[in-house]
Amino acid sequence: MSSRARIAVIGAGGIGAAAHLPAIQALAADVELVAIVDPDEARRTAAGETFGCEALYADATTMFAEIAPDIAVVATPPHLHEPLAIEAMRAGAWVYCEKPLTGSLASADRIAAVEAETGRWCVTVSQFRYSGGSRQVEADLRNGRWGRPLVGIAHTNWYRGPEYWDAPWRGKFATEFGGSTTTQAYHAVDLILWLMGGDWASVSGIAETVSRPIDVEDASVASVRFASGAIGSIVSTVVSHDPETKLQVIAEKANVTLDTLYLPLLDEWSVTTIGEGDAAMRVDGWAADEPEMHVNAHRAQLEDLIACWRAGEKPKLTTLESRATLEFLTALYKSSAEGREIARGEIVDGDPFYEALDASGPARVEARRG
Ligand SMILES: NC(=O)c1ccc[n+]([C@@H]2O[C@H](COP(=O)([O-])OP(=O)(O)OC[C@H]3O[C@@H](n4cnc5c(N)ncnc54)[C@H](O)[C@@H]3O)[C@@H](O)[C@H]2O)c1
């Protein structure tokens, strides 16, 4: 197949306009932007002007009927991901869907069923995995360069002021599903689980709304066990006065550390090892510093997806792969509600947490309002 992939963007708000549309523009040799959908007229008009697209739609159903794109980017509020992803696949498109993929394991299983039914794939945005530094670190950890991972740390301590929750979908279980852990810390959580080898086995957590006037949590802490015997610590907040994303794998021969806020670019990663006198010693030149190592990660993941679409191959991070992160988040919320460690595989059909990421959330809000 030599023609360009025809791609439509559904949702031209914050991340649609800031990351997806520029990524498509940067890949113009491989993709053609064929439509933008957003019920907000001002947003779709502005996006159409900025990114040179005249096919502007207020609803996706009409767009699918008239345009039949090859790939649909879904960058809407989370509660619309499942219906739009399913509609897109049934209309013949592959899907590149923003995180969180959806609001429950039951919903993820419905999306996976439609992948099987249609032969189309729904890929979850996991851009932190696609930064040059992350890819290099993951490859090094898998091939044993730094020895066995022992302790994994992912602390996402961000700040969001009151106006952040003006967007009507934010802060509520029905539309956002979860708070700081699911919305803000998603990338660091997904990345640490992947870097540790993907074998998380159980989690003990506490998720609470400690400050903001919202229903979903604004802070959580969690301890993790991995099947390998490694352990982990995850903190996810939006109430910090010193915003940072700090991610670290302490392995047998080195620490690999990401110190950043939003971008896990190569330069934000470092490797240290114990040197003379037990002092930490930076390892220089640990990564191949090539131009593609610095590429915007939304774009790098899209590039990978397009290559797979063109070759007719299964891409990474289809529904069953990203479901592992969704299951981890669900287990963290269930642990918080039940005050015990939750094992992977424990949440199945019939459990309220199978039907909702934070099934205990609404009752927690009621108790708080008392
Ligand atoms: N990967 C990342 O780094 C990242 C960063 C921010 C947000 N996100 C995720 O992206 C998604 C969107 O977040 P945002 O901050 O851009 O939200 P936003 O509110 O800024 O934008 C969402 C857009 O979707 C539009 N929309 C609503 N209903 C629609 C429909 N039926 N069809 C088409 N468009 C519709 C809205 O009008 C709005 O323009 C969320 O899932 C969020 O968690 C990801």
XYZ file of N, CA, C and O in Angstrom, residues 1-186:
744
model
N 0.851 -1.194 0.000
C 0.000 0.000 0.000
C 0.889 1.247 0.000
O 1.685 1.417 0.883
N 0.743 2.097 -0.976
C 1.639 3.258 -1.012
C 0.913 4.560 -0.706
O 1.536 5.562 -0.371
N -0.449 4.573 -0.826
C -1.155 5.838 -0.605
C -1.083 6.230 0.876
O -0.833 5.398 1.744
N -1.318 7.498 1.122
C -1.270 7.974 2.506
C -2.484 7.456 3.284
O -3.581 7.323 2.717
N -2.290 7.213 4.573
C -3.414 6.808 5.429
C -4.316 8.024 5.610
O -3.840 9.129 5.871
N -5.631 7.803 5.490
C -6.595 8.914 5.639
C -7.046 8.932 7.095
O -7.622 7.973 7.590
N -6.777 10.041 7.767
C -6.970 10.066 9.218
C -7.941 11.178 9.632
O -7.881 12.281 9.094
N -8.835 10.850 10.560
C -9.789 11.838 11.085
C -9.523 12.051 12.567
O -9.183 11.093 13.272
N -9.653 13.277 13.028
C -9.467 13.581 14.453
C -10.829 13.898 15.069
O -11.538 14.799 14.608
N -11.183 13.142 16.099
C -12.462 13.327 16.787
C -12.157 13.933 18.158
O -11.611 13.262 19.036
N -12.470 15.199 18.310
C -12.133 15.935 19.539
C -10.943 16.848 19.286
O -9.803 16.397 19.254
N -11.238 18.129 19.094
C -10.169 19.097 18.786
C -9.980 20.051 19.956
O -9.798 21.251 19.785
N -10.025 19.486 21.163
C -9.836 20.312 22.365
C -8.376 20.352 22.753
O -7.488 20.432 21.892
N -8.101 20.260 24.063
C -6.742 20.397 24.578
C -5.730 19.508 23.867
O -4.866 19.980 23.122
N -5.849 18.202 24.047
C -4.802 17.305 23.530
C -4.960 17.075 22.022
O -3.965 16.850 21.323
N -6.194 17.155 21.530
C -6.401 16.999 20.080
C -5.633 18.063 19.320
O -4.889 17.779 18.369
N -5.801 19.334 19.760
C -5.159 20.449 19.054
C -3.679 20.577 19.402
O -2.877 20.989 18.568
N -3.306 20.220 20.627
C -1.911 20.442 21.046
C -0.979 19.314 20.633
O 0.213 19.547 20.428
N -1.487 18.093 20.533
C -0.588 16.964 20.252
C -0.967 16.186 18.992
O -0.106 15.919 18.151
N -2.235 15.796 18.834
C -2.582 14.907 17.716
C -2.522 15.612 16.366
O -1.944 15.086 15.407
N -3.124 16.793 16.285
C -3.124 17.478 14.982
C -1.703 17.871 14.559
O -1.323 17.647 13.404
N -0.854 18.392 15.481
C 0.537 18.652 15.079
C 1.283 17.375 14.673
O 2.109 17.398 13.759
N 0.997 16.249 15.337
C 1.666 14.990 14.977
C 1.294 14.589 13.552
O 2.138 14.162 12.759
N 0.011 14.747 13.232
C -0.456 14.403 11.872
C 0.206 15.328 10.851
O 0.671 14.891 9.786
N 0.283 16.606 11.208
C 0.919 17.587 10.312
C 2.386 17.210 10.059
O 2.880 17.289 8.932
N 3.056 16.762 11.119
C 4.482 16.410 10.987
C 4.675 15.147 10.144
O 5.757 14.921 9.614
N 3.615 14.335 10.040
C 3.728 13.075 9.287
C 3.005 13.164 7.946
O 2.522 12.155 7.418
N 2.949 14.381 7.389
C 2.140 14.612 6.183
C 2.534 13.715 5.006
O 1.723 13.451 4.126
N 3.758 13.226 4.998
C 4.152 12.348 3.891
C 3.442 10.994 3.979
O 3.269 10.309 2.973
N 3.017 10.633 5.189
C 2.397 9.319 5.397
C 0.900 9.366 5.646
O 0.211 8.365 5.488
N 0.414 10.513 6.125
C -1.017 10.600 6.458
C -1.644 11.862 5.876
O -0.995 12.885 5.745
N -2.941 11.725 5.590
C -3.705 12.872 5.094
C -4.811 13.146 6.109
O -5.576 12.230 6.452
N -4.854 14.369 6.614
C -5.918 14.739 7.558
C -7.205 14.933 6.750
O -7.309 15.872 5.961
N -8.178 14.039 6.928
C -9.373 14.088 6.066
C -10.592 14.670 6.768
O -11.578 15.013 6.099
N -10.585 14.779 8.091
C -11.750 15.365 8.781
C -11.406 15.705 10.222
O -10.547 15.065 10.835
N -12.096 16.712 10.722
C -12.031 17.047 12.149
C -13.463 17.066 12.665
O -14.352 17.671 12.033
N -13.688 16.407 13.801
C -15.031 16.368 14.405
C -14.956 17.005 15.781
O -14.111 16.631 16.607
N -15.837 17.956 16.037
C -15.987 18.497 17.391
C -17.319 19.246 17.424
O -17.592 20.058 16.541
N -18.160 18.965 18.419
C -19.441 19.677 18.489
C -19.260 21.164 18.784
O -20.172 21.958 18.548
N -18.086 21.524 19.290
C -17.791 22.929 19.595
C -17.333 23.614 18.296
O -16.230 23.365 17.794
N -18.230 24.475 17.775
C -17.973 25.054 16.448
C -16.685 25.878 16.414
O -15.901 25.803 15.462
N -16.460 26.660 17.470
C -15.271 27.519 17.487
C -14.006 26.667 17.447
O -13.047 26.978 16.729
N -14.019 25.562 18.189
C -12.820 24.710 18.228
C -12.573 24.030 16.893
O -11.440 23.946 16.418
N -13.637 23.480 16.301
C -13.385 22.758 15.032
C -12.999 23.732 13.929
O -12.171 23.416 13.073
N -13.564 24.954 13.959
C -13.213 25.945 12.937
C -11.752 26.360 13.103
O -10.989 26.414 12.133
N -11.353 26.639 14.340
C -9.972 27.061 14.591
C -9.002 25.942 14.196
O -7.976 26.191 13.542
N -9.354 24.704 14.540
C -8.462 23.582 14.201
C -8.388 23.409 12.687
O -7.312 23.161 12.130
N -9.537 23.560 12.012
C -9.552 23.423 10.552
C -8.652 24.460 9.897
O -7.889 24.157 8.968
N -8.727 25.708 10.395
C -7.883 26.774 9.825
C -6.412 26.519 10.100
O -5.566 26.628 9.218
N -6.099 26.169 11.339
C -4.688 25.980 11.703
C -4.057 24.803 10.971
O -2.897 24.874 10.559
N -4.842 23.715 10.805
C -4.230 22.492 10.261
C -4.686 22.188 8.833
O -4.455 21.091 8.319
N -5.338 23.181 8.195
C -5.645 23.057 6.770
C -6.613 21.935 6.436
O -6.343 21.117 5.564
N -7.754 21.899 7.162
C -8.748 20.858 6.887
C -10.113 21.516 6.697
O -10.559 22.296 7.557
N -10.774 21.202 5.591
C -12.084 21.830 5.321
C -13.248 20.928 5.691
O -14.381 21.379 5.789
N -12.999 19.635 5.876
C -14.081 18.707 6.226
C -14.280 18.730 7.735
O -13.631 17.992 8.472
N -15.163 19.628 8.176
C -15.383 19.814 9.618
C -16.774 19.319 9.982
O -17.759 19.657 9.309
N -16.861 18.530 11.033
C -18.132 17.905 11.415
C -18.440 18.143 12.879
O -17.527 18.189 13.710
N -19.752 18.224 13.169
C -20.181 18.362 14.559
C -20.394 16.990 15.192
O -20.434 16.872 16.411
N -20.586 15.945 14.373
C -20.763 14.605 14.962
C -20.055 13.549 14.136
O -19.897 13.670 12.910
N -19.608 12.530 14.860
C -18.761 11.508 14.244
C -19.539 10.601 13.298
O -19.001 10.148 12.286
N -20.840 10.342 13.598
C -21.606 9.412 12.762
C -21.677 9.912 11.322
O -21.447 9.161 10.366
N -21.968 11.197 11.161
C -22.035 11.775 9.806
C -20.657 11.699 9.146
O -20.529 11.363 7.973
N -19.617 12.017 9.933
C -18.263 11.977 9.376
C -17.910 10.567 8.889
O -17.399 10.390 7.778
N -18.214 9.537 9.701
C -17.872 8.173 9.285
C -18.602 7.825 7.975
O -18.017 7.228 7.071
N -19.882 8.224 7.877
C -20.664 7.893 6.674
C -20.106 8.600 5.441
O -20.040 8.015 4.360
N -19.683 9.838 5.583
C -19.251 10.603 4.405
C -17.775 10.457 4.068
O -17.381 10.572 2.914
N -16.940 10.207 5.088
C -15.488 10.261 4.877
C -14.828 8.874 4.913
O -13.843 8.631 4.227
N -15.380 7.973 5.716
C -14.807 6.612 5.884
C -13.282 6.647 6.033
O -12.543 6.136 5.182
N -12.778 7.241 7.129
C -11.321 7.325 7.309
C -10.701 5.945 7.551
O -11.388 5.013 7.960
N -9.393 5.859 7.301
C -8.661 4.620 7.600
C -8.374 4.529 9.100
O -8.334 3.451 9.668
N -8.065 5.705 9.704
C -7.706 5.760 11.127
C -8.490 6.900 11.764
O -8.615 7.976 11.176
N -9.028 6.646 12.967
C -9.719 7.716 13.704
C -8.982 7.948 15.018
O -8.765 7.007 15.785
N -8.584 9.198 15.240
C -8.019 9.582 16.539
C -9.192 9.948 17.431
O -10.025 10.771 17.046
N -9.285 9.352 18.624
C -10.352 9.707 19.563
C -9.721 10.490 20.710
O -8.966 9.928 21.516
N -9.993 11.788 20.738
C -9.392 12.672 21.759
C -10.499 13.469 22.450
O -10.387 14.674 22.657
N -11.548 12.766 22.798
C -12.710 13.359 23.474
C -12.612 13.071 24.978
O -11.754 12.294 25.407
N -13.536 13.632 25.763
C -13.599 13.210 27.174
C -13.747 11.685 27.277
O -14.323 11.044 26.390
N -13.239 11.098 28.375
C -13.132 9.632 28.480
C -14.435 8.847 28.301
O -14.415 7.752 27.731
N -15.583 9.379 28.782
C -16.811 8.578 28.707
C -17.268 8.346 27.269
O -18.121 7.491 27.024
N -16.686 9.079 26.305
C -17.071 8.896 24.905
C -16.126 7.957 24.159
O -16.360 7.640 22.996
N -15.060 7.519 24.821
C -14.076 6.692 24.117
C -14.682 5.373 23.634
O -14.491 5.000 22.477
N -15.376 4.670 24.539
C -15.900 3.358 24.127
C -16.870 3.479 22.945
O -16.652 2.822 21.919
N -17.936 4.320 23.048
C -18.865 4.352 21.906
C -18.202 4.819 20.605
O -18.486 4.268 19.535
N -17.292 5.784 20.702
C -16.660 6.282 19.470
C -15.689 5.250 18.893
O -15.615 5.068 17.674
N -14.937 4.571 19.765
C -13.990 3.559 19.267
C -14.746 2.426 18.584
O -14.354 1.957 17.504
N -15.845 2.005 19.194
C -16.629 0.908 18.601
C -17.249 1.351 17.273
O -17.197 0.637 16.265
N -17.778 2.565 17.266
C -18.380 3.074 16.016
C -17.322 3.168 14.917
O -17.558 2.799 13.759
N -16.142 3.646 15.289
C -15.067 3.806 14.298
C -14.668 2.451 13.711
O -14.539 2.299 12.487
N -14.480 1.457 14.574
C -14.054 0.143 14.060
C -15.136 -0.466 13.175
O -14.836 -1.057 12.136
N -16.400 -0.291 13.563
C -17.490 -0.852 12.734
C -17.600 -0.096 11.411
O -18.116 -0.625 10.427
N -17.095 1.156 11.402
C -17.092 1.921 10.139
C -15.820 1.627 9.338
O -15.573 2.250 8.309
N -14.978 0.716 9.823
C -13.827 0.278 9.034
C -12.509 0.896 9.432
O -11.482 0.636 8.793
N -12.496 1.734 10.481
C -11.250 2.451 10.833
C -10.495 1.770 11.972
O -11.097 1.144 12.842
N -9.177 1.914 11.970
C -8.373 1.653 13.158
C -8.513 2.879 14.057
O -8.815 3.982 13.571
N -8.269 2.672 15.354
C -8.484 3.752 16.326
C -7.204 4.027 17.100
O -6.517 3.091 17.527
N -6.914 5.304 17.265
C -5.802 5.749 18.137
C -6.501 6.561 19.227
O -6.885 7.710 19.007
N -6.721 5.919 20.389
C -7.612 6.481 21.409
C -6.838 7.020 22.605
O -5.944 6.353 23.134
N -7.222 8.189 23.052
C -6.583 8.782 24.233
C -6.797 7.915 25.474
O -7.698 7.105 25.543
N -5.919 8.121 26.439
C -6.037 7.452 27.722
C -7.003 8.219 28.603
O -7.165 9.409 28.363
N -7.609 7.629 29.620
C -7.704 6.194 29.787
C -8.574 5.623 28.679
O -9.550 6.276 28.272
N -8.237 4.428 28.199
C -9.020 3.860 27.095
C -10.501 3.943 27.404
O -11.301 4.352 26.580
N -10.860 3.551 28.627
C -12.274 3.561 28.988
C -12.420 3.422 30.504
O -11.418 3.456 31.219
N -13.665 3.265 30.981
C -13.913 3.388 32.410
C -14.112 2.103 33.171
O -14.449 2.130 34.362
N -13.922 0.961 32.529
C -14.067 -0.298 33.265
C -13.464 -1.442 32.464
O -13.299 -1.346 31.238
N -13.192 -2.532 33.177
C -12.700 -3.732 32.496
C -13.796 -4.304 31.601
O -13.506 -4.815 30.504
N -15.050 -4.193 32.034
C -16.165 -4.676 31.204
C -16.177 -3.923 29.881
O -16.340 -4.511 28.801
N -15.966 -2.606 29.959
C -15.967 -1.778 28.752
C -14.778 -2.143 27.857
O -14.920 -2.253 26.629
N -13.596 -2.343 28.470
C -12.418 -2.741 27.674
C -12.699 -4.069 26.977
O -12.323 -4.254 25.804
N -13.380 -4.978 27.658
C -13.670 -6.275 27.038
C -14.658 -6.121 25.871
O -14.568 -6.849 24.876
N -15.578 -5.155 25.993
C -16.494 -4.905 24.858
C -15.710 -4.350 23.664
O -15.957 -4.720 22.514
N -14.750 -3.477 23.937
C -13.944 -2.916 22.836
C -13.105 -4.018 22.190
O -13.013 -4.125 20.965
N -12.517 -4.880 23.037
C -11.707 -5.991 22.502
C -12.572 -6.915 21.640
O -12.108 -7.438 20.611
N -13.835 -7.117 22.049
C -14.725 -7.984 21.271
C -14.967 -7.382 19.888
O -15.060 -8.109 18.886
N -15.044 -6.052 19.821
C -15.271 -5.416 18.509
C -13.985 -5.440 17.665
O -14.046 -5.521 16.440
N -12.833 -5.409 18.319
C -11.586 -5.622 17.550
C -11.648 -6.983 16.852
O -11.328 -7.111 15.662
N -12.055 -8.000 17.622
C -12.120 -9.361 17.060
C -13.176 -9.449 15.954
O -12.958 -10.084 14.919
N -14.310 -8.775 16.193
C -15.424 -8.824 15.227
C -15.063 -8.151 13.895
O -15.389 -8.644 12.827
N -14.340 -7.015 13.984
C -14.107 -6.201 12.781
C -12.741 -6.433 12.144
O -12.517 -6.032 11.005
N -11.803 -6.974 12.915
C -10.434 -7.080 12.399
C -9.708 -5.759 12.421
O -8.614 -5.630 11.872
N -10.301 -4.737 13.069
C -9.648 -3.428 13.237
C -9.042 -3.384 14.636
O -9.499 -4.102 15.524
N -8.056 -2.501 14.857
C -7.410 -2.404 16.160
C -7.689 -1.072 16.814
O -7.763 -0.039 16.135
N -7.815 -1.114 18.130
C -7.959 0.111 18.922
C -6.714 0.234 19.806
O -6.511 -0.581 20.713
N -5.906 1.233 19.517
C -4.621 1.429 20.210
C -4.771 2.563 21.225
O -5.288 3.637 20.894
N -4.339 2.322 22.468
C -4.408 3.371 23.496
C -3.150 4.238 23.449
O -2.037 3.716 23.381
N -3.344 5.560 23.513
C -2.196 6.472 23.576
C -1.405 6.172 24.856
O -1.952 6.181 25.957
N -0.125 5.869 24.686
C 0.785 5.634 25.823
C 2.097 6.302 25.466
O 3.136 5.657 25.357
N 2.019 7.627 25.296
C 3.163 8.286 24.660
C 4.447 8.206 25.474
O 5.525 8.267 24.908
N 4.335 8.031 26.810
C 5.576 7.943 27.594
C 6.419 6.732 27.163
O 7.630 6.753 27.254
N 5.759 5.647 26.719
C 6.515 4.464 26.288
C 7.275 4.747 24.994
O 8.201 4.018 24.654
N 6.833 5.787 24.270
C 7.394 6.033 22.944
C 8.473 7.101 22.927
O 9.015 7.396 21.871
N 8.787 7.687 24.072
C 9.896 8.650 24.050
C 11.179 7.856 23.854
O 11.276 6.686 24.263
N 12.163 8.501 23.221
C 13.415 7.812 22.924
C 14.056 7.232 24.172
O 14.521 6.088 24.185
N 14.066 8.020 25.260
C 14.688 7.556 26.498
C 13.988 6.324 27.044
O 14.638 5.350 27.449
N 12.659 6.348 27.050
C 11.907 5.204 27.596
C 12.197 3.940 26.803
O 12.368 2.857 27.372
N 12.228 4.067 25.491
C 12.450 2.875 24.653
C 13.834 2.278 24.901
O 14.010 1.080 24.977
N 14.820 3.190 25.044
C 16.188 2.731 25.290
C 16.288 2.046 26.658
O 16.879 0.981 26.806
N 15.675 2.671 27.674
C 15.713 2.106 29.027
C 15.031 0.739 29.051
O 15.539 -0.216 29.639
N 13.888 0.655 28.390
C 13.156 -0.625 28.407
C 13.974 -1.721 27.740
O 14.077 -2.847 28.255
N 14.599 -1.379 26.606
C 15.410 -2.375 25.899
C 16.587 -2.810 26.789
O 16.898 -4.011 26.896
N 17.223 -1.831 27.464
C 18.359 -2.156 28.338
C 17.938 -3.042 29.509
O 18.671 -3.945 29.921
N 16.752 -2.746 30.071
C 16.289 -3.562 31.205
C 15.947 -4.977 30.746
O 16.227 -5.950 31.444
N 15.366 -5.086 29.568
C 14.986 -6.432 29.091
C 16.220 -7.250 28.709
O 16.240 -8.459 28.871
N 17.264 -6.582 28.163
C 18.424 -7.389 27.763
C 19.446 -7.550 28.903
O 20.517 -8.112 28.716
N 19.085 -7.031 30.084
C 19.905 -7.299 31.267
C 21.084 -6.368 31.473
O 21.904 -6.594 32.360
N 21.158 -5.281 30.674
C 22.306 -4.371 30.789
C 22.468 -3.823 32.202
O 23.587 -3.664 32.685
N 21.347 -3.512 32.876
C 21.421 -2.955 34.233
C 21.070 -3.994 35.294
O 20.875 -3.655 36.458
N 20.977 -5.228 34.882
C 20.617 -6.284 35.838
C 19.112 -6.307 36.081
O 18.337 -5.594 35.439
N 18.711 -7.089 37.043
C 17.281 -7.294 37.325
C 16.668 -6.055 37.984
O 17.271 -5.506 38.918
N 15.492 -5.593 37.534
C 14.814 -4.505 38.243
C 14.413 -4.954 39.650
O 13.861 -6.040 39.818
N 14.709 -4.119 40.652
C 14.431 -4.478 42.045
C 13.293 -3.654 42.642
O 12.416 -4.185 43.324
N 13.345 -2.343 42.396
C 12.335 -1.434 42.954
C 11.927 -0.441 41.864
O 12.793 0.141 41.201
N 10.632 -0.273 41.697
C 10.125 0.686 40.704
C 9.387 1.812 41.402
O 8.553 1.562 42.283
N 9.688 3.046 41.018
C 9.079 4.209 41.668
C 8.452 5.101 40.594
O 9.112 5.395 39.593
N 7.220 5.504 40.792
C 6.586 6.442 39.858
C 5.790 7.443 40.672
O 4.710 7.116 41.183
N 6.337 8.624 40.817
C 5.668 9.661 41.589
C 5.267 10.797 40.652
O 6.123 11.462 40.066
N 3.973 10.974 40.517
C 3.432 12.038 39.679
C 2.819 13.053 40.633
O 1.713 12.849 41.146
N 3.559 14.099 40.923
C 3.062 15.108 41.867
C 2.880 16.404 41.098
O 3.811 17.173 40.903
N 1.653 16.593 40.615
C 1.356 17.744 39.767
C 0.504 18.739 40.542
O 0.049 18.462 41.669
N 0.271 19.897 39.910
C -0.613 20.905 40.502
C -1.728 21.222 39.511
O -1.462 21.445 38.324
N -2.930 21.213 39.976
C -4.058 21.687 39.180
C -4.875 22.626 40.056
O -5.318 22.245 41.139
N -5.041 23.863 39.596
C -5.814 24.849 40.348
C -7.303 24.676 40.100
O -7.706 23.880 39.248
N -8.138 25.439 40.835
C -9.589 25.234 40.784
C -10.185 25.333 39.377
O -11.112 24.612 39.027
N -9.636 26.230 38.528
C -10.228 26.446 37.198
C -10.093 25.218 36.298
O -10.832 25.078 35.322
N -9.182 24.321 36.649
C -8.979 23.115 35.835
C -10.279 22.318 35.734
O -10.558 21.684 34.717
N -11.076 22.347 36.816
C -12.290 21.527 36.838
C -13.508 22.265 36.269
O -14.621 21.792 36.383
N -13.259 23.417 35.603
C -14.362 24.110 34.922
C -14.892 23.278 33.758
O -16.077 23.339 33.429
N -14.004 22.514 33.107
C -14.468 21.637 32.011
C -15.473 20.666 32.623
O -15.147 19.962 33.592
N -16.708 20.640 32.079
C -17.784 19.913 32.775
C -17.545 18.424 32.953
O -18.110 17.815 33.855
N -16.687 17.813 32.126
C -16.490 16.357 32.251
C -15.505 16.005 33.349
O -15.463 14.868 33.806
N -14.725 16.980 33.799
C -13.679 16.660 34.771
C -14.242 16.515 36.196
O -15.218 17.175 36.546
N -13.608 15.667 36.957
C -13.927 15.578 38.380
C -15.076 14.655 38.727
O -15.338 14.414 39.905
N -15.781 14.111 37.697
C -16.982 13.297 37.962
C -16.763 11.855 37.511
O -16.162 11.605 36.459
N -17.328 10.920 38.271
C -17.158 9.503 37.931
C -17.783 9.159 36.577
O -17.227 8.363 35.821
N -18.937 9.766 36.260
C -19.653 9.376 35.041
C -18.879 9.733 33.780
O -19.034 9.072 32.749
N -18.055 10.756 33.846
C -17.399 11.228 32.621
C -15.882 11.102 32.638
O -15.252 10.975 31.595
N -15.273 11.152 33.848
C -13.804 11.055 33.919
C -13.347 9.692 34.450
O -12.203 9.292 34.248
N -14.243 9.016 35.197
C -14.025 7.654 35.746
C -13.103 7.619 36.971
O -13.369 6.915 37.916
N -11.970 8.310 36.921
C -11.030 8.322 38.041
C -10.307 9.661 38.027
O -10.396 10.406 37.044
N -9.580 9.957 39.110
C -8.942 11.267 39.226
C -7.452 11.255 38.948
O -7.003 10.788 37.897
N -6.679 11.732 39.931
C -5.246 11.965 39.693
C -4.511 10.703 39.232
O -3.586 10.782 38.424
N -4.934 9.542 39.699
C -4.237 8.307 39.334
C -4.505 7.928 37.878
O -3.610 7.521 37.143
N -5.773 8.096 37.484
C -6.197 7.668 36.148
C -5.959 8.742 35.094
O -5.591 8.440 33.961
N -6.181 9.998 35.471
C -6.096 11.062 34.475
C -4.681 11.624 34.364
O -4.117 11.679 33.282
N -4.098 12.032 35.494
C -2.783 12.680 35.416
C -1.638 11.662 35.465
O -0.685 11.758 34.696
N -1.704 10.704 36.384
C -0.563 9.796 36.577
C -0.575 8.617 35.621
O 0.332 7.783 35.657
N -1.578 8.544 34.764
C -1.716 7.375 33.886
C -0.391 7.027 33.203
O 0.038 5.877 33.161
